[in-house]
Amino acid sequence: MDASIELLDISGESGLTFRALCERLATGPGAIYWHIANKSDLMTAACDAIVARMMGANVAGATPKATIRAVALGVFDAIDAHPWVGSTLTSPAGWLPMVRILEPLGQQVRALGVPDKEQWATVSALLHYILGVGGQNAANGQLARTQGLDRGDFLEAVATMWAQLDPHEYPFTRSLAGQVRAHDDRMDFLAGIDLILRGIDSPRRR
Amino acid sequence: MDASIELLDISGESGLTFRALCERLATGPGAIYWHIANKSDLMTAACDAIVARMMGANVAGATPKATIRAVALGVFDAIDAHPWVGSTLTSPAGWLPMVRILEPLGQQVRALGVPDKEQWATVSALLHYILGVGGQNAANGQLARTQGLDRGDFLEAVATMWAQLDPHEYPFTRSLAGQVRAHDDRMDFLAGIDLILRGIDSPRRR
DNA sequence: ACCTGAACACCGTTCAAGT
DNA sequence: ACCTGAACACCGTTCAAGT
């Protein structure tokens, strides 16, 4: 498991190869297949190890909203440190690691007094926002690293691309180009969380 | 392009193969590589074709919120019909198809009067929620199809799995098990959109 | 019960050679 | 300018054979 995570961290999903793993463990593919069913299971197990480790660090005693923010930031940082976790989490096979995140979010949503009927849509919004932004952020970081750019260079490249879009067809995205240069990933991420939390507070109409 | 989309629809990302595509087009790999750089570009182009086709169907004249809901449902249904679009959209290479969705959302967010500084976090929340739930829904559908289950059987299987979780460690997820059997994917999806829209309406604190 | 390692059936991609 | 198709360097996975 440790060897798999190391390989994934070094060079992503394509870096985890049965041949590379065999070399690392000084063994043959048959030995590995004795313990796991296939590569998908191996990825899920590696992902689950990361998620379980991260969730274990959570503390109790804070307010529901503070706990939600803490869980969100924990997932964000974990995906940032292990970019492959993002895509593995959302892959159909990986429902168990996902439940590990869904559970604490759900507990806090319930503590906030959201009625039973609306709890699923609420956790759903939180969960997918967290995984979505986390995954995007990690993918950006990896793409930048692949092209040998630092964060500033990368944002500059994105801003330039967006600024070159057709002004008639893409007025909004173009207007974003300026902001993107100076933005703070974690702060913007938290602003989105707070937006959803405000939606939870606000009364439903029908 | 049409042949690629057909292959992807039939058997997902692993179904699009240069060999399968060559057979379909009665040609060799060299001919394909003359027109595209690699498989990643091919996937992105196929994805962009689907997204462009979908966004073209959008009508003007509705209220901002109605338009946001329409775009959201359009993406949801497109991913449901072409499950591979979900993962391709969120892959780092596919920023152009993503901008096609971001743009109309942003225009409506702006029309709702969201201040400049908060527009990015707002579209971000909408976009990632839409792509996240859409992708999850499509992945579930595909997983069900792979195992030869219909929707009811699949939800039953998920409910059973969740109901078997440790009651002390997973009280929330367990309590969801009952609801999941009777839920409506599209309705729950829209409930999440409305939650975020309420967050947009509600005043910021600081 | 667990490991070895050759072999199988694939991949994406390249490139000299053709038209 | 565009296509052909053999070849290269890989994959995940299996399975008879060992200990």
PDB file of N, CA and C in Angstrom, chain B residues 22-111:
ATOM      1  N   CYS B  22      -9.755   2.681 -36.232  1.00  0.00           N
ATOM      2  CA  CYS B  22      -9.209   2.355 -37.551  1.00  0.00           C
ATOM      3  C   CYS B  22     -10.137   1.415 -38.318  1.00  0.00           C
ATOM      4  N   GLU B  23     -10.621   0.411 -37.631  1.00  0.00           N
ATOM      5  CA  GLU B  23     -11.526  -0.547 -38.267  1.00  0.00           C
ATOM      6  C   GLU B  23     -12.781   0.180 -38.755  1.00  0.00           C
ATOM      7  N   ARG B  24     -13.340   0.993 -37.853  1.00  0.00           N
ATOM      8  CA  ARG B  24     -14.546   1.762 -38.167  1.00  0.00           C
ATOM      9  C   ARG B  24     -14.352   2.672 -39.372  1.00  0.00           C
ATOM     10  N   LEU B  25     -13.178   3.263 -39.446  1.00  0.00           N
ATOM     11  CA  LEU B  25     -12.928   4.228 -40.514  1.00  0.00           C
ATOM     12  C   LEU B  25     -12.191   3.592 -41.687  1.00  0.00           C
ATOM     13  N   ALA B  26     -11.935   2.295 -41.589  1.00  0.00           N
ATOM     14  CA  ALA B  26     -11.234   1.573 -42.659  1.00  0.00           C
ATOM     15  C   ALA B  26      -9.942   2.273 -43.035  1.00  0.00           C
ATOM     16  N   THR B  27      -9.104   2.499 -42.028  1.00  0.00           N
ATOM     17  CA  THR B  27      -7.835   3.199 -42.269  1.00  0.00           C
ATOM     18  C   THR B  27      -6.786   2.723 -41.278  1.00  0.00           C
ATOM     19  N   GLY B  28      -5.647   3.344 -41.262  1.00  0.00           N
ATOM     20  CA  GLY B  28      -4.565   2.990 -40.337  1.00  0.00           C
ATOM     21  C   GLY B  28      -4.360   4.070 -39.304  1.00  0.00           C
ATOM     22  N   PRO B  29      -3.611   3.759 -38.238  1.00  0.00           N
ATOM     23  CA  PRO B  29      -3.393   4.744 -37.169  1.00  0.00           C
ATOM     24  C   PRO B  29      -2.692   6.010 -37.668  1.00  0.00           C
ATOM     25  N   GLY B  30      -1.819   5.847 -38.647  1.00  0.00           N
ATOM     26  CA  GLY B  30      -1.098   7.004 -39.184  1.00  0.00           C
ATOM     27  C   GLY B  30      -2.034   8.063 -39.725  1.00  0.00           C
ATOM     28  N   ALA B  31      -3.104   7.620 -40.364  1.00  0.00           N
ATOM     29  CA  ALA B  31      -4.079   8.565 -40.923  1.00  0.00           C
ATOM     30  C   ALA B  31      -4.731   9.394 -39.823  1.00  0.00           C
ATOM     31  N   ILE B  32      -5.054   8.722 -38.699  1.00  0.00           N
ATOM     32  CA  ILE B  32      -5.691   9.438 -37.588  1.00  0.00           C
ATOM     33  C   ILE B  32      -4.707  10.422 -36.967  1.00  0.00           C
ATOM     34  N   TYR B  33      -3.469   9.964 -36.783  1.00  0.00           N
ATOM     35  CA  TYR B  33      -2.464  10.829 -36.155  1.00  0.00           C
ATOM     36  C   TYR B  33      -2.073  12.004 -37.046  1.00  0.00           C
ATOM     37  N   TRP B  34      -2.448  11.946 -38.287  1.00  0.00           N
ATOM     38  CA  TRP B  34      -2.192  13.118 -39.129  1.00  0.00           C
ATOM     39  C   TRP B  34      -3.135  14.274 -38.730  1.00  0.00           C
ATOM     40  N   HIS B  35      -4.302  13.926 -38.203  1.00  0.00           N
ATOM     41  CA  HIS B  35      -5.311  14.942 -37.888  1.00  0.00           C
ATOM     42  C   HIS B  35      -5.363  15.336 -36.412  1.00  0.00           C
ATOM     43  N   ILE B  36      -4.959  14.435 -35.530  1.00  0.00           N
ATOM     44  CA  ILE B  36      -4.971  14.769 -34.105  1.00  0.00           C
ATOM     45  C   ILE B  36      -3.621  14.433 -33.475  1.00  0.00           C
ATOM     46  N   ALA B  37      -3.340  15.070 -32.344  1.00  0.00           N
ATOM     47  CA  ALA B  37      -2.028  14.898 -31.719  1.00  0.00           C
ATOM     48  C   ALA B  37      -1.947  13.625 -30.891  1.00  0.00           C
ATOM     49  N   ASN B  38      -2.989  13.296 -30.149  1.00  0.00           N
ATOM     50  CA  ASN B  38      -2.974  12.108 -29.293  1.00  0.00           C
ATOM     51  C   ASN B  38      -4.394  11.794 -28.810  1.00  0.00           C
ATOM     52  N   LYS B  39      -4.496  10.754 -27.999  1.00  0.00           N
ATOM     53  CA  LYS B  39      -5.819  10.304 -27.581  1.00  0.00           C
ATOM     54  C   LYS B  39      -6.517  11.342 -26.701  1.00  0.00           C
ATOM     55  N   SER B  40      -5.734  12.013 -25.876  1.00  0.00           N
ATOM     56  CA  SER B  40      -6.297  13.031 -25.000  1.00  0.00           C
ATOM     57  C   SER B  40      -7.001  14.130 -25.805  1.00  0.00           C
ATOM     58  N   ASP B  41      -6.344  14.567 -26.879  1.00  0.00           N
ATOM     59  CA  ASP B  41      -6.943  15.584 -27.746  1.00  0.00           C
ATOM     60  C   ASP B  41      -8.210  15.066 -28.416  1.00  0.00           C
ATOM     61  N   LEU B  42      -8.183  13.792 -28.779  1.00  0.00           N
ATOM     62  CA  LEU B  42      -9.343  13.178 -29.418  1.00  0.00           C
ATOM     63  C   LEU B  42     -10.544  13.184 -28.472  1.00  0.00           C
ATOM     64  N   MET B  43     -10.282  12.810 -27.207  1.00  0.00           N
ATOM     65  CA  MET B  43     -11.342  12.793 -26.193  1.00  0.00           C
ATOM     66  C   MET B  43     -11.888  14.199 -25.966  1.00  0.00           C
ATOM     67  N   THR B  44     -10.991  15.150 -25.832  1.00  0.00           N
ATOM     68  CA  THR B  44     -11.414  16.530 -25.598  1.00  0.00           C
ATOM     69  C   THR B  44     -12.272  17.042 -26.742  1.00  0.00           C
ATOM     70  N   ALA B  45     -11.863  16.728 -27.960  1.00  0.00           N
ATOM     71  CA  ALA B  45     -12.625  17.178 -29.129  1.00  0.00           C
ATOM     72  C   ALA B  45     -14.015  16.544 -29.144  1.00  0.00           C
ATOM     73  N   ALA B  46     -14.080  15.247 -28.822  1.00  0.00           N
ATOM     74  CA  ALA B  46     -15.374  14.558 -28.777  1.00  0.00           C
ATOM     75  C   ALA B  46     -16.264  15.190 -27.707  1.00  0.00           C
ATOM     76  N   CYS B  47     -15.671  15.449 -26.556  1.00  0.00           N
ATOM     77  CA  CYS B  47     -16.388  16.068 -25.444  1.00  0.00           C
ATOM     78  C   CYS B  47     -16.890  17.455 -25.839  1.00  0.00           C
ATOM     79  N   ASP B  48     -16.037  18.209 -26.481  1.00  0.00           N
ATOM     80  CA  ASP B  48     -16.408  19.559 -26.886  1.00  0.00           C
ATOM     81  C   ASP B  48     -17.559  19.541 -27.887  1.00  0.00           C
ATOM     82  N   ALA B  49     -17.557  18.539 -28.760  1.00  0.00           N
ATOM     83  CA  ALA B  49     -18.639  18.424 -29.742  1.00  0.00           C
ATOM     84  C   ALA B  49     -19.984  18.232 -29.044  1.00  0.00           C
ATOM     85  N   ILE B  50     -19.989  17.362 -28.036  1.00  0.00           N
ATOM     86  CA  ILE B  50     -21.231  17.113 -27.282  1.00  0.00           C
ATOM     87  C   ILE B  50     -21.682  18.378 -26.561  1.00  0.00           C
ATOM     88  N   VAL B  51     -20.754  19.019 -25.865  1.00  0.00           N
ATOM     89  CA  VAL B  51     -21.102  20.194 -25.062  1.00  0.00           C
ATOM     90  C   VAL B  51     -21.573  21.340 -25.953  1.00  0.00           C
ATOM     91  N   ALA B  52     -20.879  21.546 -27.056  1.00  0.00           N
ATOM     92  CA  ALA B  52     -21.263  22.625 -27.967  1.00  0.00           C
ATOM     93  C   ALA B  52     -22.661  22.386 -28.517  1.00  0.00           C
ATOM     94  N   ARG B  53     -22.939  21.139 -28.909  1.00  0.00           N
ATOM     95  CA  ARG B  53     -24.247  20.770 -29.429  1.00  0.00           C
ATOM     96  C   ARG B  53     -25.333  21.065 -28.385  1.00  0.00           C
ATOM     97  N   MET B  54     -25.036  20.725 -27.138  1.00  0.00           N
ATOM     98  CA  MET B  54     -26.020  20.919 -26.070  1.00  0.00           C
ATOM     99  C   MET B  54     -26.266  22.393 -25.779  1.00  0.00           C
ATOM    100  N   MET B  55     -25.207  23.163 -25.670  1.00  0.00           N
ATOM    101  CA  MET B  55     -25.358  24.569 -25.330  1.00  0.00           C
ATOM    102  C   MET B  55     -26.065  25.325 -26.453  1.00  0.00           C
ATOM    103  N   GLY B  56     -25.911  24.858 -27.659  1.00  0.00           N
ATOM    104  CA  GLY B  56     -26.566  25.513 -28.787  1.00  0.00           C
ATOM    105  C   GLY B  56     -28.077  25.505 -28.674  1.00  0.00           C
ATOM    106  N   ALA B  57     -28.616  24.524 -27.941  1.00  0.00           N
ATOM    107  CA  ALA B  57     -30.073  24.390 -27.816  1.00  0.00           C
ATOM    108  C   ALA B  57     -30.677  25.384 -26.826  1.00  0.00           C
ATOM    109  N   ASN B  58     -29.820  26.095 -26.106  1.00  0.00           N
ATOM    110  CA  ASN B  58     -30.329  27.009 -25.083  1.00  0.00           C
ATOM    111  C   ASN B  58     -31.097  28.190 -25.663  1.00  0.00           C
ATOM    112  N   VAL B  59     -32.172  28.540 -24.994  1.00  0.00           N
ATOM    113  CA  VAL B  59     -32.969  29.672 -25.436  1.00  0.00           C
ATOM    114  C   VAL B  59     -32.750  30.873 -24.524  1.00  0.00           C
ATOM    115  N   ALA B  60     -32.964  32.036 -25.054  1.00  0.00           N
ATOM    116  CA  ALA B  60     -32.835  33.260 -24.267  1.00  0.00           C
ATOM    117  C   ALA B  60     -34.212  33.707 -23.793  1.00  0.00           C
ATOM    118  N   GLY B  61     -34.259  34.766 -23.020  1.00  0.00           N
ATOM    119  CA  GLY B  61     -35.538  35.344 -22.653  1.00  0.00           C
ATOM    120  C   GLY B  61     -36.084  34.932 -21.313  1.00  0.00           C
ATOM    121  N   ALA B  62     -35.557  33.857 -20.730  1.00  0.00           N
ATOM    122  CA  ALA B  62     -36.046  33.416 -19.427  1.00  0.00           C
ATOM    123  C   ALA B  62     -35.373  34.213 -18.313  1.00  0.00           C
ATOM    124  N   THR B  63     -35.855  34.065 -17.088  1.00  0.00           N
ATOM    125  CA  THR B  63     -35.216  34.734 -15.952  1.00  0.00           C
ATOM    126  C   THR B  63     -33.849  34.096 -15.709  1.00  0.00           C
ATOM    127  N   PRO B  64     -32.958  34.840 -15.017  1.00  0.00           N
ATOM    128  CA  PRO B  64     -31.635  34.281 -14.734  1.00  0.00           C
ATOM    129  C   PRO B  64     -31.709  32.919 -14.040  1.00  0.00           C
ATOM    130  N   LYS B  65     -32.532  32.803 -13.023  1.00  0.00           N
ATOM    131  CA  LYS B  65     -32.595  31.541 -12.294  1.00  0.00           C
ATOM    132  C   LYS B  65     -33.122  30.404 -13.155  1.00  0.00           C
ATOM    133  N   ALA B  66     -34.134  30.697 -13.964  1.00  0.00           N
ATOM    134  CA  ALA B  66     -34.678  29.659 -14.855  1.00  0.00           C
ATOM    135  C   ALA B  66     -33.612  29.224 -15.855  1.00  0.00           C
ATOM    136  N   THR B  67     -32.828  30.189 -16.333  1.00  0.00           N
ATOM    137  CA  THR B  67     -31.770  29.845 -17.282  1.00  0.00           C
ATOM    138  C   THR B  67     -30.712  28.970 -16.621  1.00  0.00           C
ATOM    139  N   ILE B  68     -30.347  29.316 -15.392  1.00  0.00           N
ATOM    140  CA  ILE B  68     -29.371  28.494 -14.668  1.00  0.00           C
ATOM    141  C   ILE B  68     -29.891  27.074 -14.506  1.00  0.00           C
ATOM    142  N   ARG B  69     -31.152  26.945 -14.132  1.00  0.00           N
ATOM    143  CA  ARG B  69     -31.726  25.601 -13.975  1.00  0.00           C
ATOM    144  C   ARG B  69     -31.724  24.853 -15.302  1.00  0.00           C
ATOM    145  N   ALA B  70     -32.024  25.580 -16.396  1.00  0.00           N
ATOM    146  CA  ALA B  70     -32.068  24.935 -17.716  1.00  0.00           C
ATOM    147  C   ALA B  70     -30.673  24.455 -18.131  1.00  0.00           C
ATOM    148  N   VAL B  71     -29.665  25.299 -17.927  1.00  0.00           N
ATOM    149  CA  VAL B  71     -28.296  24.898 -18.253  1.00  0.00           C
ATOM    150  C   VAL B  71     -27.902  23.683 -17.424  1.00  0.00           C
ATOM    151  N   ALA B  72     -28.214  23.743 -16.137  1.00  0.00           N
ATOM    152  CA  ALA B  72     -27.864  22.640 -15.235  1.00  0.00           C
ATOM    153  C   ALA B  72     -28.495  21.333 -15.698  1.00  0.00           C
ATOM    154  N   LEU B  73     -29.782  21.379 -15.997  1.00  0.00           N
ATOM    155  CA  LEU B  73     -30.467  20.163 -16.452  1.00  0.00           C
ATOM    156  C   LEU B  73     -29.923  19.681 -17.799  1.00  0.00           C
ATOM    157  N   GLY B  74     -29.579  20.639 -18.662  1.00  0.00           N
ATOM    158  CA  GLY B  74     -28.996  20.274 -19.954  1.00  0.00           C
ATOM    159  C   GLY B  74     -27.704  19.502 -19.782  1.00  0.00           C
ATOM    160  N   VAL B  75     -26.827  19.993 -18.905  1.00  0.00           N
ATOM    161  CA  VAL B  75     -25.560  19.304 -18.649  1.00  0.00           C
ATOM    162  C   VAL B  75     -25.825  17.946 -18.005  1.00  0.00           C
ATOM    163  N   PHE B  76     -26.723  17.933 -17.045  1.00  0.00           N
ATOM    164  CA  PHE B  76     -27.075  16.683 -16.355  1.00  0.00           C
ATOM    165  C   PHE B  76     -27.521  15.614 -17.351  1.00  0.00           C
ATOM    166  N   ASP B  77     -28.423  15.986 -18.234  1.00  0.00           N
ATOM    167  CA  ASP B  77     -28.942  15.026 -19.206  1.00  0.00           C
ATOM    168  C   ASP B  77     -27.892  14.616 -20.232  1.00  0.00           C
ATOM    169  N   ALA B  78     -27.050  15.582 -20.622  1.00  0.00           N
ATOM    170  CA  ALA B  78     -25.996  15.256 -21.599  1.00  0.00           C
ATOM    171  C   ALA B  78     -25.012  14.255 -21.012  1.00  0.00           C
ATOM    172  N   ILE B  79     -24.645  14.440 -19.748  1.00  0.00           N
ATOM    173  CA  ILE B  79     -23.725  13.500 -19.106  1.00  0.00           C
ATOM    174  C   ILE B  79     -24.408  12.154 -18.904  1.00  0.00           C
ATOM    175  N   ASP B  80     -25.702  12.187 -18.642  1.00  0.00           N
ATOM    176  CA  ASP B  80     -26.441  10.935 -18.476  1.00  0.00           C
ATOM    177  C   ASP B  80     -26.462  10.145 -19.786  1.00  0.00           C
ATOM    178  N   ALA B  81     -26.600  10.864 -20.889  1.00  0.00           N
ATOM    179  CA  ALA B  81     -26.649  10.203 -22.196  1.00  0.00           C
ATOM    180  C   ALA B  81     -25.257   9.783 -22.667  1.00  0.00           C
ATOM    181  N   HIS B  82     -24.233  10.547 -22.274  1.00  0.00           N
ATOM    182  CA  HIS B  82     -22.845  10.252 -22.665  1.00  0.00           C
ATOM    183  C   HIS B  82     -21.961  10.251 -21.422  1.00  0.00           C
ATOM    184  N   PRO B  83     -21.996   9.171 -20.651  1.00  0.00           N
ATOM    185  CA  PRO B  83     -21.330   9.157 -19.337  1.00  0.00           C
ATOM    186  C   PRO B  83     -19.845   9.552 -19.375  1.00  0.00           C
ATOM    187  N   TRP B  84     -19.158   9.231 -20.436  1.00  0.00           N
ATOM    188  CA  TRP B  84     -17.736   9.549 -20.559  1.00  0.00           C
ATOM    189  C   TRP B  84     -17.495  11.063 -20.570  1.00  0.00           C
ATOM    190  N   VAL B  85     -18.507  11.845 -20.891  1.00  0.00           N
ATOM    191  CA  VAL B  85     -18.348  13.301 -20.915  1.00  0.00           C
ATOM    192  C   VAL B  85     -18.020  13.829 -19.511  1.00  0.00           C
ATOM    193  N   GLY B  86     -18.575  13.187 -18.488  1.00  0.00           N
ATOM    194  CA  GLY B  86     -18.338  13.633 -17.121  1.00  0.00           C
ATOM    195  C   GLY B  86     -16.871  13.683 -16.762  1.00  0.00           C
ATOM    196  N   SER B  87     -16.185  12.567 -16.948  1.00  0.00           N
ATOM    197  CA  SER B  87     -14.774  12.520 -16.558  1.00  0.00           C
ATOM    198  C   SER B  87     -13.898  13.321 -17.516  1.00  0.00           C
ATOM    199  N   THR B  88     -14.297  13.386 -18.787  1.00  0.00           N
ATOM    200  CA  THR B  88     -13.500  14.137 -19.757  1.00  0.00           C
ATOM    201  C   THR B  88     -13.571  15.632 -19.463  1.00  0.00           C
ATOM    202  N   LEU B  89     -14.744  16.093 -19.057  1.00  0.00           N
ATOM    203  CA  LEU B  89     -14.926  17.518 -18.755  1.00  0.00           C
ATOM    204  C   LEU B  89     -14.007  17.968 -17.617  1.00  0.00           C
ATOM    205  N   THR B  90     -13.859  17.110 -16.635  1.00  0.00           N
ATOM    206  CA  THR B  90     -13.059  17.509 -15.465  1.00  0.00           C
ATOM    207  C   THR B  90     -11.583  17.181 -15.627  1.00  0.00           C
ATOM    208  N   SER B  91     -11.213  16.554 -16.756  1.00  0.00           N
ATOM    209  CA  SER B  91      -9.791  16.279 -16.974  1.00  0.00           C
ATOM    210  C   SER B  91      -9.080  17.586 -17.313  1.00  0.00           C
ATOM    211  N   PRO B  92      -7.823  17.720 -16.877  1.00  0.00           N
ATOM    212  CA  PRO B  92      -7.105  18.994 -17.005  1.00  0.00           C
ATOM    213  C   PRO B  92      -7.038  19.523 -18.434  1.00  0.00           C
ATOM    214  N   ALA B  93      -7.032  18.634 -19.415  1.00  0.00           N
ATOM    215  CA  ALA B  93      -6.860  19.078 -20.793  1.00  0.00           C
ATOM    216  C   ALA B  93      -8.112  19.766 -21.330  1.00  0.00           C
ATOM    217  N   GLY B  94      -9.274  19.483 -20.699  1.00  0.00           N
ATOM    218  CA  GLY B  94     -10.521  19.926 -21.297  1.00  0.00           C
ATOM    219  C   GLY B  94     -11.034  21.264 -20.810  1.00  0.00           C
ATOM    220  N   TRP B  95     -10.238  22.275 -20.833  1.00  0.00           N
ATOM    221  CA  TRP B  95     -10.717  23.547 -20.290  1.00  0.00           C
ATOM    222  C   TRP B  95     -11.694  24.259 -21.243  1.00  0.00           C
ATOM    223  N   LEU B  96     -11.581  24.038 -22.539  1.00  0.00           N
ATOM    224  CA  LEU B  96     -12.478  24.743 -23.457  1.00  0.00           C
ATOM    225  C   LEU B  96     -13.937  24.298 -23.327  1.00  0.00           C
ATOM    226  N   PRO B  97     -14.217  22.985 -23.366  1.00  0.00           N
ATOM    227  CA  PRO B  97     -15.608  22.576 -23.149  1.00  0.00           C
ATOM    228  C   PRO B  97     -16.167  23.083 -21.818  1.00  0.00           C
ATOM    229  N   MET B  98     -15.302  23.169 -20.818  1.00  0.00           N
ATOM    230  CA  MET B  98     -15.761  23.635 -19.513  1.00  0.00           C
ATOM    231  C   MET B  98     -16.157  25.108 -19.556  1.00  0.00           C
ATOM    232  N   VAL B  99     -15.389  25.880 -20.288  1.00  0.00           N
ATOM    233  CA  VAL B  99     -15.698  27.307 -20.408  1.00  0.00           C
ATOM    234  C   VAL B  99     -17.059  27.522 -21.076  1.00  0.00           C
ATOM    235  N   ARG B 100     -17.412  26.624 -21.967  1.00  0.00           N
ATOM    236  CA  ARG B 100     -18.718  26.718 -22.626  1.00  0.00           C
ATOM    237  C   ARG B 100     -19.872  26.657 -21.633  1.00  0.00           C
ATOM    238  N   ILE B 101     -19.656  25.952 -20.521  1.00  0.00           N
ATOM    239  CA  ILE B 101     -20.700  25.843 -19.491  1.00  0.00           C
ATOM    240  C   ILE B 101     -20.563  26.987 -18.496  1.00  0.00           C
ATOM    241  N   LEU B 102     -19.328  27.299 -18.154  1.00  0.00           N
ATOM    242  CA  LEU B 102     -19.047  28.371 -17.209  1.00  0.00           C
ATOM    243  C   LEU B 102     -19.614  29.705 -17.682  1.00  0.00           C
ATOM    244  N   GLU B 103     -19.500  29.954 -18.969  1.00  0.00           N
ATOM    245  CA  GLU B 103     -19.905  31.252 -19.520  1.00  0.00           C
ATOM    246  C   GLU B 103     -21.395  31.591 -19.283  1.00  0.00           C
ATOM    247  N   PRO B 104     -22.327  30.745 -19.709  1.00  0.00           N
ATOM    248  CA  PRO B 104     -23.738  31.091 -19.474  1.00  0.00           C
ATOM    249  C   PRO B 104     -24.072  31.172 -17.985  1.00  0.00           C
ATOM    250  N   LEU B 105     -23.471  30.299 -17.175  1.00  0.00           N
ATOM    251  CA  LEU B 105     -23.712  30.371 -15.733  1.00  0.00           C
ATOM    252  C   LEU B 105     -23.254  31.723 -15.206  1.00  0.00           C
ATOM    253  N   GLY B 106     -22.063  32.134 -15.633  1.00  0.00           N
ATOM    254  CA  GLY B 106     -21.502  33.401 -15.181  1.00  0.00           C
ATOM    255  C   GLY B 106     -22.362  34.577 -15.601  1.00  0.00           C
ATOM    256  N   GLN B 107     -22.850  34.541 -16.817  1.00  0.00           N
ATOM    257  CA  GLN B 107     -23.693  35.647 -17.291  1.00  0.00           C
ATOM    258  C   GLN B 107     -24.934  35.793 -16.428  1.00  0.00           C
ATOM    259  N   GLN B 108     -25.527  34.668 -16.048  1.00  0.00           N
ATOM    260  CA  GLN B 108     -26.735  34.726 -15.232  1.00  0.00           C
ATOM    261  C   GLN B 108     -26.421  35.130 -13.790  1.00  0.00           C
ATOM    262  N   VAL B 109     -25.283  34.666 -13.293  1.00  0.00           N
ATOM    263  CA  VAL B 109     -24.868  35.050 -11.936  1.00  0.00           C
ATOM    264  C   VAL B 109     -24.676  36.569 -11.872  1.00  0.00           C
ATOM    265  N   ARG B 110     -24.091  37.086 -12.914  1.00  0.00           N
ATOM    266  CA  ARG B 110     -23.902  38.527 -13.005  1.00  0.00           C
ATOM    267  C   ARG B 110     -25.251  39.249 -13.067  1.00  0.00           C
ATOM    268  N   ALA B 111     -26.168  38.673 -13.857  1.00  0.00           N
ATOM    269  CA  ALA B 111     -27.508  39.260 -13.993  1.00  0.00           C
ATOM    270  C   ALA B 111     -28.258  39.259 -12.660  1.00  0.00           C
TER     271      ALA B 111
END
